[in-house]
Coordinates of C-alpha atoms in Angstrom, one line a residue:
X1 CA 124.4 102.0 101.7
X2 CA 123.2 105.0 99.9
X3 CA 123.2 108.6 101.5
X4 CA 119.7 109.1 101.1
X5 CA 119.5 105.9 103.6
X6 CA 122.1 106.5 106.4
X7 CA 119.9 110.1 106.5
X8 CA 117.1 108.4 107.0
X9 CA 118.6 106.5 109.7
X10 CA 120.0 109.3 111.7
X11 CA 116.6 110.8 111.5
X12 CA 115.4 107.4 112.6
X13 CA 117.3 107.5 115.6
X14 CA 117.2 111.3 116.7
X15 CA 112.9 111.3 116.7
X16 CA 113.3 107.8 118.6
X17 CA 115.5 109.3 121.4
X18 CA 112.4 112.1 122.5
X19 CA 111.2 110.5 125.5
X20 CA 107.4 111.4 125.0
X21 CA 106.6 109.3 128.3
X22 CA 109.6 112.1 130.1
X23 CA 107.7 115.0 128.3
X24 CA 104.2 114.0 129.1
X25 CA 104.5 113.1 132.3
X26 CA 106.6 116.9 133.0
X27 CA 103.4 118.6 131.0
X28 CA 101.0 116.6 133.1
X29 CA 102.9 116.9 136.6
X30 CA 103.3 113.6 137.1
X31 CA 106.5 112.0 138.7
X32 CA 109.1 111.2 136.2
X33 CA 108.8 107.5 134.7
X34 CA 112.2 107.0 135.1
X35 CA 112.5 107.3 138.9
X36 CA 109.3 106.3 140.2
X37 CA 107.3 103.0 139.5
X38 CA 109.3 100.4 137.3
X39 CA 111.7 103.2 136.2
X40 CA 110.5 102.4 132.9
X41 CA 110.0 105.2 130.4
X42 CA 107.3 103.7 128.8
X43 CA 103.5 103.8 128.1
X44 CA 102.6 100.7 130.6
X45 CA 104.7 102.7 133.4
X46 CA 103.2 105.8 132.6
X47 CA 100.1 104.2 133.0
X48 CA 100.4 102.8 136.5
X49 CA 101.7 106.4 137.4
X50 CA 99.0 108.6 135.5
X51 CA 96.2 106.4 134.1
X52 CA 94.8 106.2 130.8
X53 CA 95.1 109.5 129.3
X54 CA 98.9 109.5 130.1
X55 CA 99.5 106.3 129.0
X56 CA 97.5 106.3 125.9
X57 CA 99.4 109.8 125.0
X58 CA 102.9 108.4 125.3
X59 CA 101.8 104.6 123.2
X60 CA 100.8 107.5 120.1
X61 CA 103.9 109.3 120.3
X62 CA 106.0 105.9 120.7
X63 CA 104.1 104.4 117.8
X64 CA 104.7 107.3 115.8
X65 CA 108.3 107.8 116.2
X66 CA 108.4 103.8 115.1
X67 CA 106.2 104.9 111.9
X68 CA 106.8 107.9 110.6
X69 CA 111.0 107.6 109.8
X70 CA 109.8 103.6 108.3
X71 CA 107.3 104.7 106.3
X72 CA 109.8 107.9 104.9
X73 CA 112.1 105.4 103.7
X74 CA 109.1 103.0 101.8
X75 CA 108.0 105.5 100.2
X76 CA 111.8 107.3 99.4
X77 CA 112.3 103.0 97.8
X78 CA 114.5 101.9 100.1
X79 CA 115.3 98.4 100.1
X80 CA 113.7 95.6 103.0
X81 CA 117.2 95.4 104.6
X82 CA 117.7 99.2 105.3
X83 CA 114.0 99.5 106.1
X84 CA 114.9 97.3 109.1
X85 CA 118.0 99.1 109.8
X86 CA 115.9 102.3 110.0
X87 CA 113.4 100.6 112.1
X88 CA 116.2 99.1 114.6
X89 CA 117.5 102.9 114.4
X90 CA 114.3 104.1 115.8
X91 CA 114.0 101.6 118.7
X92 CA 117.5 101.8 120.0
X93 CA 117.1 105.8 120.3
X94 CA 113.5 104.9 121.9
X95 CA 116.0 102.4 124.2
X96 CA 118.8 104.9 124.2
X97 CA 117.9 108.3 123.4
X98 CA 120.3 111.0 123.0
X99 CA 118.5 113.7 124.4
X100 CA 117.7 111.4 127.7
X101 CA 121.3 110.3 129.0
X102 CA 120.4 107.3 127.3
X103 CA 118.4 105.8 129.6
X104 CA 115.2 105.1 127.8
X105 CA 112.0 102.5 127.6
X106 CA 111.7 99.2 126.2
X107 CA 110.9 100.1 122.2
X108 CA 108.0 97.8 121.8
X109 CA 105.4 100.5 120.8
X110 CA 108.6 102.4 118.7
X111 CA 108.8 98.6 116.8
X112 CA 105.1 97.8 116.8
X113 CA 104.9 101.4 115.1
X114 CA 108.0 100.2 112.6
X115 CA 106.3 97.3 111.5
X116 CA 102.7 99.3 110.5
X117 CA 104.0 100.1 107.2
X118 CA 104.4 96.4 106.3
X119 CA 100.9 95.8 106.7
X120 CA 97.8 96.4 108.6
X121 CA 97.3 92.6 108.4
X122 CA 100.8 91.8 110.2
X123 CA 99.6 95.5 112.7
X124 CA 96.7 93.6 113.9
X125 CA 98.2 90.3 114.5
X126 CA 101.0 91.9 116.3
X127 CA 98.4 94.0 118.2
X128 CA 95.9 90.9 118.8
X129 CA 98.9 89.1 120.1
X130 CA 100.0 91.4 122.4
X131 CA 95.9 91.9 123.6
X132 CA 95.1 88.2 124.1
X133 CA 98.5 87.7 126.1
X134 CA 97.8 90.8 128.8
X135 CA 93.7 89.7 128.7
X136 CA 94.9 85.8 130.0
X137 CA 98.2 86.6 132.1
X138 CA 97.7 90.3 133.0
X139 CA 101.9 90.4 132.1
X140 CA 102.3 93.8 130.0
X141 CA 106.5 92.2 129.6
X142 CA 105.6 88.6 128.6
X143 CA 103.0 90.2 126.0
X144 CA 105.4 92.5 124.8
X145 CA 108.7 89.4 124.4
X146 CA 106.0 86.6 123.0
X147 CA 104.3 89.2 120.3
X148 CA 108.0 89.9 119.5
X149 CA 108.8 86.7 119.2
X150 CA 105.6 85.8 116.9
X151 CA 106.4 88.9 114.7
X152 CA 109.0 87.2 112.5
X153 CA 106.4 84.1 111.8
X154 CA 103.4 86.2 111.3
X155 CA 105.7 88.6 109.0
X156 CA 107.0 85.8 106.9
X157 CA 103.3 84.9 106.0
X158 CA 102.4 88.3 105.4
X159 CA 105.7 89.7 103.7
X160 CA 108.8 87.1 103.6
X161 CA 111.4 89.7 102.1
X162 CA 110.9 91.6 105.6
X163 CA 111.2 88.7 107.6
X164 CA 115.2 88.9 108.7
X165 CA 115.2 93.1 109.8
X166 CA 112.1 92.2 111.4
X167 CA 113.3 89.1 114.0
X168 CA 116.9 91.4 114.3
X169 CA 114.4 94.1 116.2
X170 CA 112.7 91.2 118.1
X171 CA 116.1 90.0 119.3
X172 CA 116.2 93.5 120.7
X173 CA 113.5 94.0 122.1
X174 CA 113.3 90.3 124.0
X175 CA 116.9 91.3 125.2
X176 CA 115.5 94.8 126.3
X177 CA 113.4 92.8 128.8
X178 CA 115.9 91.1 130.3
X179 CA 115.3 92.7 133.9
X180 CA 111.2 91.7 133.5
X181 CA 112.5 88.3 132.9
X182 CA 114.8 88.1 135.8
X183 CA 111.6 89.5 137.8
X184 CA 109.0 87.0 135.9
X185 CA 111.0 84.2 137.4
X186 CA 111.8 85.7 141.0
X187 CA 108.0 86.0 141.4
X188 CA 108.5 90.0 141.6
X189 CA 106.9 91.2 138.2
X190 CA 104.0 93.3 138.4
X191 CA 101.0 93.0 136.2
X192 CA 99.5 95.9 134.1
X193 CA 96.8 97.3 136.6
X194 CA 99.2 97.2 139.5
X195 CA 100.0 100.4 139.8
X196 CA 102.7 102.2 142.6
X197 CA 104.4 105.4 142.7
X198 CA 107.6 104.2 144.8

């Protein structure tokens, strides 16, 4: 591993740990994500707590923090394996941030938003995937594990040398979820537009 790449995964890591769901919701006054609702730093929480604006506020910043470090390293020529590594990097400081006691969201906007750079082909699969699952179950979680799941298919067709970092951040993120799958299967998940403050 070069220098130039371990940087770039430290930087990965430190702009995934700012909680933009935490900081939004303080700027807006709403209650914070991590207490109230599904104690979920996340867009889909913030969502149910603040409505649209909120939540469409924190899915930018999340996709950006994803993005921006990914697209750094393309462009610095660092190889498909690192790439990944940076990606991963990014989620698990969107999962575990440093500057939030580590308790942070699920990383599915961070990774949809480290996968862009791929291609806007694999983007809109990934996004059309996500959109068709919440349109016929309503299940923001079960969109979020079966896009992950696709993404490693739907990236070897696109780009096949991307195709192992990419399912090691699905595994991650489908593990992430392992609370909305206990819950799918207790009959206790909530969908998207259910929305509670306690």
């Amino acid at each position: 591993m070069t220098p130039l790449a371990l940087i770039m995964i430290i930087i990965a890591y430190l702009l995934g740990s700012i909680s933009s769901a935490v900081l939004i919701c303080r700027l807006k006054g709403l209650p914070d994500p991590r207490k109230y609702g599904s104690h979920n730093p996340g867009a889909t929480n913030v969502y149910r707590l603040g409505g649209k604006g909120a939540a469409g506020l924190v899915l930018l910043c999340d996709i950006l923090k994803g993005m921006l470090p990914v697209w750094g390293g393309y462009f610095l020529e660092i190889n498909p394996l690192l790439l990944g590594i940076i990606a991963i990097s990014a989620c698990l400081g969107h999962m575990y941030p440093l500057f939030f006691h580590f308790k942070g969201g699920k990383g599915v906007a961070t990774a949809l938003g480290a996968l862009a750079p791929i291609g806007l082909d694999l983007t809109g699969m990934l996004f059309g995937s996500w959109v068709i699952t919440i349109l016929v179950t309503g299940y923001s979680s079960l969109a979020s594990m079966l896009t992950a799941l696709l993404a490693p298919l739907f990236t070897w067709f696109v780009k096949p040398q991307y195709t192992l970092p990419v399912a090691m951040l699905s595994c991650l993120i489908v593990l992430k979820h392992h609370e909305n799958i206990r819950r799918f299967f207790a009959g206790e998940e909530k969908k998207i537009w259910q929305r509670k403050r306690d």
